[in-house]
Amino acid sequence: MISKSIKIFAITLLTGFSVQAFSQEENTNNFYKDSTGQLFVSPKTPVLLYMGTSNDPSKSVLLHGLNGKGNPLYWNGNGPQVMTHLNLYLGRKIKFELYADGIPPQTKIDVASNVSNRVLNNAIYVGGGAVIEITATDDESGLKSTYYSVNNKPYTKYTEPITFEIDGIYELKAYSTDELGNKEEEVSRKFIVDATPPTSTKEIKGDEYNDILSGKSTIWLNANDQFGVKEILYSIDSLDYQKYSVPLQTARLKQGDHVLHWYAIDLVNNKEPENEYKFYVDKTPPIVVEDIDGNTFMVGDREYSSGRSQLKIMAVDNKAGVKAIYYSLNSKEFKTYDKPVILSDIIGTLKVKTYAVDNVNNRSQSGANAESFTMPTIDITGPDVNYKIIGPSEKLRDTLWIGPTTKIQLTAFDKEAGLNHIDYSINQNEEKEYIEPFVITDNGFYSFNCTAYDNVENVNFLKFDIAVDNIPPEIYIHFSTQPFKYAVQEGESIPVFPSNVRIFLAATDNLSANLTLDYSINNGKKQTYVKPISNLKAGLYTVTITATDGLKNIAETSKKFIIEH
């Protein structure tokens, strides 16, 4: 009976012992039994053994090891552990297996597999709305829970992936516990969330004018992003896009119109809208043309100039436009050309060098525009100009008087380049060119303005005044006696004078004192009147009298009379 009782007691010992453990955290298990019935215990947890005949712990008895050992028990290391009971009755060992689990779970923080990201300087760059996943594993008692904290906020139990929507820097911390309460050290990852695409700009270095670039210019592309730029891609004239690494050189482009497209991508593949820049590459310098402008005239083998000869320079450009023209005379320093250059102080051969620069600094070669000119003899003196009166004239006080038949002749002489022509105006009326001597028939005062030009357009001026008298003298006839009767012939009443009558002739003039008086009798020979007419025979007479003043104004009258003895 004793043996049987011991046997039953031994079985109860093995199947009915109870365990108490001291936990480090609330709500943690000292023992954990998984779905397969496997028992797990922490190696750091003290274990006491009780023996009883039922599953009621209150009716169990604490077992004490020999010499005080095993109160409590601790497991050595992690992994499978074995408790062995020696059954003396059966003469064999009965083993009880369990697992000691002191290893915490392992937690990993990472982005979802479909999320674009980049690791740089211990930070993970992700786009806006990126999904962050936390995974944990435990190879022994099994994972119980995972907790996380964002930017040092209180820990929250992890139940689903985390999403970051707003740009910023996030520090994500996490840890996990297993079924026995083993807690790992927290793990952390730094995430930089970038939902904003980069912005890029272009910069022209070198020559640029209104989107016209020279062949020496470069185009620089720059991009900015809050968290970093991955790359800039560009395309010129619709060619394939390529990565921007060095400034774009217009020297590699043909002259003409071009279109540049580009965009930037940040570290998480945010792409900015495409940019466009239309420009023209101008590699052609201006063309320069020189000309000596001014009148010259050949007299024999000598060329004359007025001294107002000018160097005129013109430049044309294909696209950007001319910015400046420069010139050098007779190998002197170059000067900026802004207006025609007066050449009056240069005698002999003139050597001209010129070049021009357009608005993108394309420059023509000065040596390619070298011209030589032989400068003419300088004539800066206008013609000598005068006038001449051809015909009757009289100077009364300060006035020169002429008659209606008097000719006015304009004369000029130039001993160098020679006379070209004379222009004149009368009384400020319209100017006309002098051709030949002319007369003025109307009575009055006249003011002349004359301009004489030589063959290189030097001028000289003349002003003079004259007066025209076209009024003839008045003629007077006086008989020494009165007629003693009148005779009527053909209806005309004619005075009759005695044979001893004497006829006196006279004339007066409004201006001239120099008068000539002529007469003829019965259409006979004209004779100058110097004394009274007398000794006339009986008969019918017609006396014709002509009076001429000093300006050749002529008056004429006739008188009929009869002489009787």
Protein backbone atom coordinates (compact mmCIF):
# COMPACT_ATOMS: atom_id res chain seq x y z
CA MET A 1 0.00 0.00 0.00
CA ILE A 2 2.86 2.29 0.76
CA SER A 3 4.42 1.72 -2.64
CA LYS A 4 1.16 2.36 -4.38
CA SER A 5 0.65 5.51 -2.37
CA ILE A 6 4.09 6.77 -3.27
CA LYS A 7 3.42 6.11 -6.86
CA ILE A 8 0.29 8.11 -6.81
CA PHE A 9 2.06 10.90 -4.93
CA ALA A 10 4.85 11.03 -7.48
CA ILE A 11 2.38 11.38 -10.28
CA THR A 12 0.60 14.11 -8.44
CA LEU A 13 3.91 15.83 -7.95
CA LEU A 14 4.61 15.91 -11.59
CA THR A 15 1.16 16.84 -12.75
CA GLY A 16 -0.07 19.03 -10.01
CA PHE A 17 2.81 21.30 -9.12
CA SER A 18 2.08 25.05 -9.33
CA VAL A 19 4.41 27.93 -10.11
CA GLN A 20 4.47 31.56 -8.90
CA ALA A 21 6.67 34.19 -10.63
CA PHE A 22 7.66 37.84 -9.93
CA SER A 23 6.93 40.00 -13.00
CA GLN A 24 8.73 43.33 -13.88
CA GLU A 25 5.72 44.92 -15.59
CA GLU A 26 2.03 44.86 -15.10
CA ASN A 27 -0.03 42.68 -17.36
CA THR A 28 2.94 40.48 -18.24
CA ASN A 29 2.91 36.70 -18.07
CA ASN A 30 5.33 34.77 -15.89
CA PHE A 31 4.45 31.67 -17.83
CA TYR A 32 3.05 31.41 -21.31
CA LYS A 33 1.57 28.38 -22.91
CA ASP A 34 1.17 28.53 -26.68
CA SER A 35 -1.46 26.83 -28.81
CA THR A 36 0.60 23.63 -29.01
CA GLY A 37 0.82 23.34 -25.25
CA GLN A 38 4.46 24.36 -25.13
CA LEU A 39 5.35 26.11 -21.86
CA PHE A 40 7.58 29.21 -21.83
CA VAL A 41 9.12 30.93 -18.83
CA SER A 42 11.55 33.76 -18.48
CA PRO A 43 15.02 32.72 -17.26
CA LYS A 44 15.15 35.76 -15.02
CA THR A 45 11.87 34.98 -13.33
CA PRO A 46 12.25 33.14 -9.92
CA VAL A 47 10.17 29.93 -9.82
CA LEU A 48 8.90 28.06 -6.74
CA LEU A 49 7.69 24.41 -6.92
CA TYR A 50 4.56 23.25 -5.10
CA MET A 51 3.19 19.72 -4.81
CA GLY A 52 -0.42 18.80 -4.42
CA THR A 53 -2.99 16.21 -5.30
CA SER A 54 -5.31 18.58 -7.09
CA ASN A 55 -5.16 21.61 -9.40
CA ASP A 56 -6.07 23.86 -6.53
CA PRO A 57 -2.89 25.88 -5.72
CA SER A 58 -4.17 26.56 -2.19
CA LYS A 59 -3.98 22.86 -1.40
CA SER A 60 -0.38 22.52 -2.64
CA VAL A 61 2.75 22.35 -0.56
CA LEU A 62 5.93 24.26 -1.31
CA LEU A 63 8.83 21.95 -2.03
CA HIS A 64 12.24 22.70 -0.55
CA GLY A 65 15.43 21.58 -2.19
CA LEU A 66 18.08 19.75 -0.27
CA ASN A 67 20.47 22.00 1.57
CA GLY A 68 18.24 24.96 0.75
CA LYS A 69 18.94 24.81 -2.97
CA GLY A 70 16.31 25.41 -5.59
CA ASN A 71 14.29 27.88 -3.53
CA PRO A 72 13.53 29.50 -5.96
CA LEU A 73 14.70 27.94 -9.20
CA TYR A 74 16.34 29.91 -12.04
CA TRP A 75 16.86 28.64 -15.57
CA ASN A 76 20.31 28.65 -17.01
CA GLY A 77 20.25 30.46 -20.38
CA ASN A 78 17.58 30.51 -23.07
CA GLY A 79 16.06 27.67 -24.98
CA PRO A 80 14.70 24.20 -24.13
CA GLN A 81 14.87 23.29 -20.44
CA VAL A 82 14.18 19.88 -18.83
CA MET A 83 12.86 19.02 -15.30
CA THR A 84 13.62 15.38 -14.38
CA HIS A 85 11.82 13.28 -11.72
CA LEU A 86 13.36 9.96 -10.68
CA ASN A 87 10.54 7.41 -10.20
CA LEU A 88 12.03 4.86 -7.79
CA TYR A 89 9.01 2.65 -7.96
CA LEU A 90 9.19 2.33 -11.71
CA GLY A 91 12.96 2.64 -11.74
CA ARG A 92 13.08 5.31 -14.43
CA LYS A 93 13.34 9.07 -15.04
CA ILE A 94 10.32 11.15 -16.01
CA LYS A 95 11.18 14.37 -17.91
CA PHE A 96 9.13 17.56 -18.05
CA GLU A 97 10.12 19.97 -20.92
CA LEU A 98 9.71 23.77 -21.02
CA TYR A 99 11.38 26.72 -22.76
CA ALA A 100 13.28 29.52 -21.09
CA ASP A 101 12.70 32.73 -23.10
CA GLY A 102 14.67 35.84 -22.13
CA ILE A 103 15.19 37.19 -25.66
CA PRO A 104 13.02 40.21 -26.61
CA PRO A 105 11.42 40.61 -30.05
CA GLN A 106 13.20 42.40 -32.89
CA THR A 107 11.40 45.37 -34.44
CA LYS A 108 12.08 46.91 -37.88
CA ILE A 109 10.87 50.27 -39.26
CA ASP A 110 10.75 50.71 -43.02
CA VAL A 111 8.73 52.25 -45.83
CA ALA A 112 6.21 50.23 -47.81
CA SER A 113 7.68 48.39 -50.74
CA ASN A 114 5.87 50.58 -53.30
CA VAL A 115 7.04 53.88 -51.82
CA SER A 116 9.88 55.80 -53.47
CA ASN A 117 12.54 56.68 -50.94
CA ARG A 118 16.16 57.50 -50.55
CA VAL A 119 18.51 57.07 -47.60
CA LEU A 120 20.92 59.95 -47.08
CA ASN A 121 22.84 60.96 -43.97
CA ASN A 122 21.02 58.43 -41.75
CA ALA A 123 17.64 59.77 -42.84
CA ILE A 124 15.03 58.25 -45.10
CA TYR A 125 13.57 60.69 -47.64
CA VAL A 126 10.00 59.92 -48.67
CA GLY A 127 7.28 61.69 -50.58
CA GLY A 128 4.06 63.05 -49.15
CA GLY A 129 1.57 60.37 -48.12
CA ALA A 130 4.32 57.79 -47.75
CA VAL A 131 3.29 54.61 -45.87
CA ILE A 132 5.61 53.55 -43.05
CA GLU A 133 5.42 49.96 -41.84
CA ILE A 134 6.65 48.54 -38.51
CA THR A 135 7.33 44.80 -38.37
CA ALA A 136 8.48 42.69 -35.40
CA THR A 137 9.43 39.04 -34.90
CA ASP A 138 9.97 36.81 -31.86
CA ASP A 139 11.30 33.27 -32.27
CA GLU A 140 10.43 31.95 -28.80
CA SER A 141 7.26 32.74 -26.87
CA GLY A 142 5.99 34.95 -29.71
CA LEU A 143 5.21 38.61 -30.33
CA LYS A 144 2.65 40.23 -28.11
CA SER A 145 2.52 43.99 -28.99
CA THR A 146 4.41 46.77 -30.79
CA TYR A 147 4.38 50.41 -29.71
CA TYR A 148 5.54 53.57 -31.52
CA SER A 149 6.13 57.27 -30.87
CA VAL A 150 6.45 60.16 -33.36
CA ASN A 151 8.64 63.12 -32.44
CA ASN A 152 8.76 62.12 -28.75
CA LYS A 153 5.01 61.99 -28.28
CA PRO A 154 3.54 59.30 -25.96
CA TYR A 155 3.84 55.74 -27.23
CA THR A 156 0.84 54.30 -29.06
CA LYS A 157 0.11 50.69 -29.82
CA TYR A 158 0.87 49.91 -33.42
CA THR A 159 -2.12 48.45 -35.28
CA GLU A 160 -1.75 49.65 -38.87
CA PRO A 161 0.82 51.35 -41.15
CA ILE A 162 1.62 54.99 -40.43
CA THR A 163 1.16 57.72 -43.06
CA PHE A 164 3.00 61.08 -43.13
CA GLU A 165 1.17 63.67 -45.24
CA ILE A 166 2.81 66.98 -44.35
CA ASP A 167 6.33 68.08 -45.24
CA GLY A 168 8.68 67.90 -42.33
CA ILE A 169 11.20 65.93 -40.33
CA TYR A 170 9.85 63.03 -38.31
CA GLU A 171 11.64 60.81 -35.76
CA LEU A 172 9.78 57.51 -35.41
CA LYS A 173 10.61 55.29 -32.41
CA ALA A 174 9.24 51.77 -31.76
CA TYR A 175 9.67 48.72 -29.55
CA SER A 176 7.92 45.34 -29.12
CA THR A 177 7.17 42.94 -26.27
CA ASP A 178 6.72 39.15 -26.36
CA GLU A 179 4.23 36.98 -24.47
CA LEU A 180 6.55 36.79 -21.46
CA GLY A 181 6.95 40.59 -21.32
CA ASN A 182 10.45 40.64 -22.73
CA LYS A 183 10.83 44.22 -24.05
CA GLU A 184 13.42 45.22 -26.56
CA GLU A 185 15.38 48.44 -26.63
CA GLU A 186 13.57 51.03 -28.74
CA VAL A 187 14.58 51.38 -32.37
CA SER A 188 14.29 54.70 -34.23
CA ARG A 189 14.41 55.97 -37.78
CA LYS A 190 14.49 59.54 -39.08
CA PHE A 191 12.11 60.30 -41.93
CA ILE A 192 12.13 63.45 -44.05
CA VAL A 193 8.78 63.89 -45.79
CA ASP A 194 8.91 65.95 -48.97
CA ALA A 195 5.64 66.39 -50.84
CA THR A 196 6.69 69.60 -52.64
CA PRO A 197 8.49 69.44 -56.00
CA PRO A 198 11.66 71.45 -56.44
CA THR A 199 11.82 74.78 -58.22
CA SER A 200 14.46 75.57 -60.78
CA THR A 201 15.77 78.66 -62.50
CA LYS A 202 18.01 79.47 -65.40
CA GLU A 203 20.82 82.00 -65.36
CA ILE A 204 22.56 83.41 -68.41
CA LYS A 205 26.23 84.11 -67.92
CA GLY A 206 27.93 85.99 -70.69
CA ASP A 207 26.41 88.05 -73.46
CA GLU A 208 22.61 88.29 -73.51
CA TYR A 209 20.21 90.83 -75.03
CA ASN A 210 16.44 90.31 -75.22
CA ASP A 211 16.81 86.48 -75.28
CA ILE A 212 19.58 86.73 -77.88
CA LEU A 213 22.81 85.02 -76.77
CA SER A 214 26.26 85.18 -78.25
CA GLY A 215 28.35 82.14 -79.05
CA LYS A 216 30.33 82.76 -75.86
CA SER A 217 27.40 82.59 -73.44
CA THR A 218 26.52 79.79 -71.03
CA ILE A 219 23.17 78.73 -69.60
CA TRP A 220 23.21 77.66 -65.96
CA LEU A 221 20.37 75.65 -64.46
CA ASN A 222 19.84 75.76 -60.71
CA ALA A 223 17.27 73.96 -58.56
CA ASN A 224 16.23 74.30 -54.95
CA ASP A 225 14.32 71.91 -52.71
CA GLN A 226 13.71 72.01 -48.99
CA PHE A 227 15.26 68.58 -48.53
CA GLY A 228 17.50 68.21 -51.55
CA VAL A 229 17.57 67.93 -55.34
CA LYS A 230 18.22 64.64 -57.02
CA GLU A 231 18.83 65.85 -60.58
CA ILE A 232 17.92 68.29 -63.35
CA LEU A 233 16.98 66.96 -66.76
CA TYR A 234 17.03 69.09 -69.92
CA SER A 235 16.35 68.89 -73.62
CA ILE A 236 17.36 71.29 -76.40
CA ASP A 237 15.31 71.50 -79.59
CA SER A 238 13.15 68.45 -78.69
CA LEU A 239 16.09 66.06 -78.44
CA ASP A 240 16.15 63.35 -75.76
CA TYR A 241 16.31 64.53 -72.16
CA GLN A 242 19.66 64.19 -70.45
CA LYS A 243 21.02 64.87 -67.01
CA TYR A 244 22.32 68.38 -66.40
CA SER A 245 25.82 68.35 -65.01
CA VAL A 246 27.69 71.33 -66.50
CA PRO A 247 26.56 74.70 -67.88
CA LEU A 248 25.20 74.59 -71.42
CA GLN A 249 27.52 76.27 -73.91
CA THR A 250 26.03 78.18 -76.82
CA ALA A 251 29.31 77.63 -78.63
CA ARG A 252 28.08 74.08 -79.26
CA LEU A 253 24.83 75.30 -80.82
CA LYS A 254 24.27 76.48 -84.36
CA GLN A 255 23.33 80.07 -85.00
CA GLY A 256 19.56 80.48 -85.00
CA ASP A 257 16.48 79.86 -82.90
CA HIS A 258 16.52 77.27 -80.11
CA VAL A 259 14.18 76.02 -77.37
CA LEU A 260 15.38 74.71 -74.00
CA HIS A 261 13.10 72.55 -71.84
CA TRP A 262 14.08 71.41 -68.34
CA TYR A 263 12.74 70.24 -65.00
CA ALA A 264 14.13 69.17 -61.62
CA ILE A 265 13.45 66.06 -59.52
CA ASP A 266 13.99 65.91 -55.76
CA LEU A 267 15.25 63.03 -53.65
CA VAL A 268 11.84 61.34 -53.54
CA ASN A 269 11.07 61.87 -57.25
CA ASN A 270 8.80 64.87 -56.88
CA LYS A 271 8.96 66.44 -60.34
CA GLU A 272 8.41 70.10 -61.05
CA PRO A 273 6.40 71.26 -64.10
CA GLU A 274 8.50 71.56 -67.25
CA ASN A 275 10.15 74.92 -67.93
CA GLU A 276 10.71 76.46 -71.36
CA TYR A 277 13.15 79.08 -72.62
CA LYS A 278 13.22 80.26 -76.22
CA PHE A 279 16.39 81.98 -77.35
CA TYR A 280 18.46 82.85 -80.40
CA VAL A 281 22.17 82.22 -80.77
CA ASP A 282 23.86 85.07 -82.66
CA LYS A 283 27.45 84.45 -83.71
CA THR A 284 27.62 86.99 -86.55
CA PRO A 285 29.32 90.38 -86.00
CA PRO A 286 28.00 93.55 -87.60
CA ILE A 287 29.04 94.66 -91.09
CA VAL A 288 30.68 98.08 -91.26
CA VAL A 289 30.67 100.46 -94.24
CA GLU A 290 32.63 103.74 -94.39
CA ASP A 291 32.05 106.72 -96.66
CA ILE A 292 33.55 110.19 -97.06
CA ASP A 293 30.61 112.53 -97.46
CA GLY A 294 31.01 116.08 -98.74
CA ASN A 295 31.23 117.97 -102.00
CA THR A 296 34.42 117.74 -103.98
CA PHE A 297 35.20 119.20 -107.39
CA MET A 298 38.01 118.64 -109.83
CA VAL A 299 39.74 121.65 -111.33
CA GLY A 300 42.27 120.31 -113.76
CA ASP A 301 44.08 117.56 -111.88
CA ARG A 302 43.35 118.99 -108.45
CA GLU A 303 40.42 117.97 -106.27
CA TYR A 304 38.88 120.57 -103.98
CA SER A 305 36.71 120.12 -100.89
CA SER A 306 34.83 122.65 -98.81
CA GLY A 307 36.49 121.51 -95.57
CA ARG A 308 33.15 120.18 -94.41
CA SER A 309 33.90 116.67 -95.64
CA GLN A 310 32.74 114.09 -93.14
CA LEU A 311 33.56 110.50 -92.41
CA LYS A 312 30.29 108.62 -92.15
CA ILE A 313 30.25 105.08 -90.79
CA MET A 314 27.30 102.76 -90.95
CA ALA A 315 26.94 99.30 -89.42
CA VAL A 316 24.20 96.71 -89.82
CA ASP A 317 23.66 93.58 -87.76
CA ASN A 318 21.73 90.42 -88.55
CA LYS A 319 19.88 90.00 -85.21
CA ALA A 320 20.94 91.59 -81.93
CA GLY A 321 21.45 95.07 -83.35
CA VAL A 322 24.46 97.37 -83.33
CA LYS A 323 25.58 98.55 -79.91
CA ALA A 324 28.60 100.69 -80.82
CA ILE A 325 30.91 101.65 -83.70
CA TYR A 326 34.58 102.52 -83.26
CA TYR A 327 37.03 104.20 -85.62
CA SER A 328 40.69 105.11 -85.87
CA LEU A 329 42.20 107.77 -88.15
CA ASN A 330 45.76 107.36 -89.40
CA SER A 331 46.57 104.67 -86.80
CA LYS A 332 45.56 106.79 -83.81
CA GLU A 333 43.60 105.37 -80.91
CA PHE A 334 40.08 104.09 -81.52
CA LYS A 335 37.20 106.36 -80.63
CA THR A 336 33.48 105.78 -80.32
CA TYR A 337 31.58 106.86 -83.41
CA ASP A 338 28.36 108.68 -82.61
CA LYS A 339 28.11 111.27 -85.38
CA PRO A 340 29.88 112.12 -88.67
CA VAL A 341 33.54 113.06 -88.20
CA ILE A 342 34.66 116.41 -89.64
CA LEU A 343 37.86 115.95 -91.65
CA SER A 344 38.81 119.59 -92.26
CA ASP A 345 42.15 119.28 -90.45
CA ILE A 346 43.38 116.27 -92.40
CA ILE A 347 45.49 116.82 -95.49
CA GLY A 348 46.78 114.15 -97.78
CA THR A 349 46.08 110.44 -97.36
CA LEU A 350 43.56 109.34 -94.73
CA LYS A 351 43.67 105.78 -93.37
CA VAL A 352 40.51 104.67 -91.64
CA LYS A 353 40.05 101.56 -89.48
CA THR A 354 36.66 100.68 -88.06
CA TYR A 355 34.88 97.94 -86.20
CA ALA A 356 31.45 97.48 -84.67
CA VAL A 357 30.05 95.56 -81.71
CA ASP A 358 26.51 94.23 -81.53
CA ASN A 359 24.36 93.95 -78.41
CA VAL A 360 25.75 90.51 -77.55
CA ASN A 361 29.34 91.70 -78.10
CA ASN A 362 30.01 90.04 -81.43
CA ARG A 363 32.79 92.23 -82.81
CA SER A 364 33.86 92.75 -86.38
CA GLN A 365 37.61 92.69 -86.99
CA SER A 366 39.15 96.15 -87.30
CA GLY A 367 41.73 94.90 -89.76
CA ALA A 368 39.00 93.75 -92.09
CA ASN A 369 37.67 97.31 -92.34
CA ALA A 370 40.73 99.35 -93.30
CA GLU A 371 40.26 101.98 -96.01
CA SER A 372 42.55 104.64 -97.48
CA PHE A 373 41.25 107.91 -98.86
CA THR A 374 43.17 110.75 -100.57
CA MET A 375 41.86 113.95 -99.05
CA PRO A 376 41.23 116.86 -101.48
CA THR A 377 42.59 120.40 -101.21
CA ILE A 378 40.59 122.33 -98.66
CA ASP A 379 38.64 125.34 -100.00
CA ILE A 380 36.74 127.11 -97.24
CA THR A 381 36.23 130.46 -99.02
CA GLY A 382 33.08 131.32 -100.88
CA PRO A 383 33.12 133.11 -104.26
CA ASP A 384 33.59 136.85 -104.56
CA VAL A 385 30.20 138.17 -105.58
CA ASN A 386 29.26 141.57 -107.01
CA TYR A 387 26.82 143.26 -109.31
CA LYS A 388 27.12 145.47 -112.36
CA ILE A 389 24.73 147.99 -113.91
CA ILE A 390 24.64 147.86 -117.70
CA GLY A 391 22.91 150.94 -119.05
CA PRO A 392 21.93 154.33 -117.78
CA SER A 393 22.05 154.97 -114.06
CA GLU A 394 22.28 157.93 -111.76
CA LYS A 395 23.34 158.21 -108.13
CA LEU A 396 21.23 160.73 -106.35
CA ARG A 397 22.19 161.21 -102.76
CA ASP A 398 22.45 157.59 -101.42
CA THR A 399 20.20 155.96 -104.02
CA LEU A 400 21.25 154.38 -107.25
CA TRP A 401 18.62 154.96 -109.92
CA ILE A 402 18.29 153.01 -113.13
CA GLY A 403 15.91 153.14 -116.01
CA PRO A 404 13.60 150.45 -117.39
CA THR A 405 16.11 149.52 -120.06
CA THR A 406 19.07 149.29 -117.67
CA LYS A 407 20.33 145.73 -117.15
CA ILE A 408 21.41 144.31 -113.82
CA GLN A 409 24.26 141.84 -114.02
CA LEU A 410 25.34 139.60 -111.10
CA THR A 411 28.95 138.44 -111.14
CA ALA A 412 30.96 136.05 -109.00
CA PHE A 413 34.40 134.53 -109.11
CA ASP A 414 36.04 131.68 -107.18
CA LYS A 415 39.75 131.13 -107.75
CA GLU A 416 39.87 127.65 -106.18
CA ALA A 417 37.00 125.22 -106.68
CA GLY A 418 35.29 127.58 -109.10
CA LEU A 419 31.87 129.20 -109.25
CA ASN A 420 28.88 126.91 -109.35
CA HIS A 421 25.88 129.27 -109.46
CA ILE A 422 24.26 132.40 -108.04
CA ASP A 423 20.82 132.61 -106.47
CA TYR A 424 19.03 135.88 -105.84
CA SER A 425 15.77 137.24 -104.54
CA ILE A 426 14.13 140.66 -104.94
CA ASN A 427 12.25 142.27 -102.08
CA GLN A 428 12.36 138.93 -100.16
CA ASN A 429 10.32 137.17 -102.81
CA GLU A 430 11.07 133.64 -103.98
CA GLU A 431 14.69 132.95 -104.66
CA LYS A 432 15.72 132.04 -108.19
CA GLU A 433 18.90 131.17 -109.98
CA TYR A 434 20.72 133.89 -111.87
CA ILE A 435 21.07 133.08 -115.56
CA GLU A 436 21.77 136.35 -117.40
CA PRO A 437 21.46 140.15 -117.00
CA PHE A 438 17.90 141.33 -116.53
CA VAL A 439 15.87 144.55 -116.43
CA ILE A 440 13.21 145.85 -114.09
CA THR A 441 10.61 147.96 -115.85
CA ASP A 442 8.32 148.86 -112.96
CA ASN A 443 8.90 152.09 -111.11
CA GLY A 444 9.96 151.67 -107.45
CA PHE A 445 12.59 150.71 -104.91
CA TYR A 446 14.16 147.21 -104.93
CA SER A 447 16.26 145.26 -102.42
CA PHE A 448 18.45 142.40 -103.70
CA ASN A 449 19.79 139.40 -101.70
CA CYS A 450 22.32 137.30 -103.59
CA THR A 451 24.06 134.03 -102.65
CA ALA A 452 26.98 132.71 -104.65
CA TYR A 453 28.02 129.03 -104.40
CA ASP A 454 31.29 127.50 -105.43
CA ASN A 455 31.66 123.89 -106.55
CA VAL A 456 32.17 122.59 -103.02
CA GLU A 457 29.22 124.54 -101.61
CA ASN A 458 31.12 127.34 -99.96
CA VAL A 459 28.93 130.42 -100.13
CA ASN A 460 29.18 134.19 -100.07
CA PHE A 461 26.46 136.80 -99.83
CA LEU A 462 25.70 140.17 -101.37
CA LYS A 463 22.98 142.66 -100.57
CA PHE A 464 22.28 145.88 -102.47
CA ASP A 465 19.43 148.32 -103.20
CA ILE A 466 18.46 150.17 -106.38
CA ALA A 467 15.53 152.29 -107.56
CA VAL A 468 13.87 152.25 -110.96
CA ASP A 469 12.53 155.38 -112.64
CA ASN A 470 10.29 154.78 -115.65
CA ILE A 471 8.58 158.22 -115.72
CA PRO A 472 9.46 160.25 -118.84
CA PRO A 473 10.00 164.04 -118.83
CA GLU A 474 7.21 166.55 -119.48
CA ILE A 475 7.53 168.63 -122.71
CA TYR A 476 6.52 172.30 -123.00
CA ILE A 477 5.98 174.34 -126.33
CA HIS A 478 5.70 178.14 -126.22
CA PHE A 479 5.10 180.56 -129.16
CA SER A 480 6.47 184.10 -128.86
CA THR A 481 3.12 185.57 -130.02
CA GLN A 482 -0.44 184.57 -129.72
CA PRO A 483 -2.13 183.12 -132.84
CA PHE A 484 -4.02 185.82 -134.71
CA LYS A 485 -6.57 183.33 -135.98
CA TYR A 486 -7.46 179.65 -136.37
CA ALA A 487 -7.91 177.78 -139.58
CA VAL A 488 -10.05 174.66 -139.83
CA GLN A 489 -8.69 171.84 -141.91
CA GLU A 490 -10.35 168.43 -142.04
CA GLY A 491 -12.33 169.33 -138.99
CA GLU A 492 -9.26 170.26 -136.95
CA SER A 493 -8.75 173.81 -135.64
CA ILE A 494 -5.16 174.88 -136.28
CA PRO A 495 -3.59 178.09 -134.85
CA VAL A 496 -2.13 180.61 -137.36
CA PHE A 497 0.97 182.67 -136.43
CA PRO A 498 2.78 185.53 -138.26
CA SER A 499 6.09 184.80 -139.97
CA ASN A 500 8.15 186.53 -137.29
CA VAL A 501 6.98 184.16 -134.60
CA ARG A 502 9.60 182.32 -132.53
CA ILE A 503 8.98 178.86 -131.04
CA PHE A 504 10.47 177.97 -127.64
CA LEU A 505 10.85 174.28 -126.52
CA ALA A 506 11.41 173.06 -122.93
CA ALA A 507 11.16 169.90 -120.78
CA THR A 508 11.23 169.01 -117.07
CA ASP A 509 11.79 165.65 -115.29
CA ASN A 510 10.75 164.37 -111.89
CA LEU A 511 14.24 163.04 -111.15
CA SER A 512 16.92 163.65 -113.71
CA ALA A 513 18.42 167.01 -114.47
CA ASN A 514 20.22 165.65 -117.46
CA LEU A 515 17.67 166.08 -120.24
CA THR A 516 18.02 165.94 -124.00
CA LEU A 517 15.49 167.75 -126.21
CA ASP A 518 15.21 166.96 -129.96
CA TYR A 519 12.77 168.03 -132.61
CA SER A 520 11.93 167.54 -136.28
CA ILE A 521 9.75 169.65 -138.63
CA ASN A 522 7.33 167.96 -140.98
CA ASN A 523 9.03 164.54 -140.40
CA GLY A 524 12.32 166.00 -141.41
CA LYS A 525 15.69 165.34 -139.89
CA LYS A 526 15.77 165.26 -136.11
CA GLN A 527 17.91 167.94 -134.62
CA THR A 528 18.86 168.93 -131.14
CA TYR A 529 17.09 171.89 -129.74
CA VAL A 530 19.57 174.58 -128.78
CA LYS A 531 17.73 177.82 -129.62
CA PRO A 532 14.24 179.01 -130.54
CA ILE A 533 12.86 177.96 -133.88
CA SER A 534 12.34 180.97 -136.23
CA ASN A 535 12.36 182.24 -139.85
CA LEU A 536 9.73 179.86 -140.95
CA LYS A 537 8.18 180.34 -144.39
CA ALA A 538 4.46 180.44 -144.93
CA GLY A 539 2.82 177.08 -144.75
CA LEU A 540 1.46 174.24 -142.57
CA TYR A 541 3.93 172.83 -140.07
CA THR A 542 4.04 169.85 -137.71
CA VAL A 543 6.78 169.96 -135.09
CA THR A 544 7.61 166.70 -133.31
CA ILE A 545 9.49 167.10 -130.05
CA THR A 546 11.30 164.30 -128.18
CA ALA A 547 12.57 164.67 -124.59
CA THR A 548 14.90 162.08 -123.02
CA ASP A 549 15.97 162.04 -119.36
CA GLY A 550 19.23 160.71 -118.02
CA LEU A 551 17.76 157.20 -117.52
CA LYS A 552 16.55 157.06 -121.13
CA ASN A 553 12.93 157.63 -120.31
CA ILE A 554 11.52 159.26 -123.50
CA ALA A 555 8.58 161.62 -124.00
CA GLU A 556 7.32 162.68 -127.41
CA THR A 557 4.68 165.16 -128.56
CA SER A 558 3.63 166.96 -131.80
CA LYS A 559 2.19 170.39 -132.53
CA LYS A 560 0.46 171.62 -135.77
CA PHE A 561 0.41 175.31 -136.69
CA ILE A 562 0.26 177.59 -139.80
CA ILE A 563 2.59 180.48 -140.78
CA GLU A 564 1.19 183.31 -142.91
CA HIS A 565 2.97 186.41 -144.24
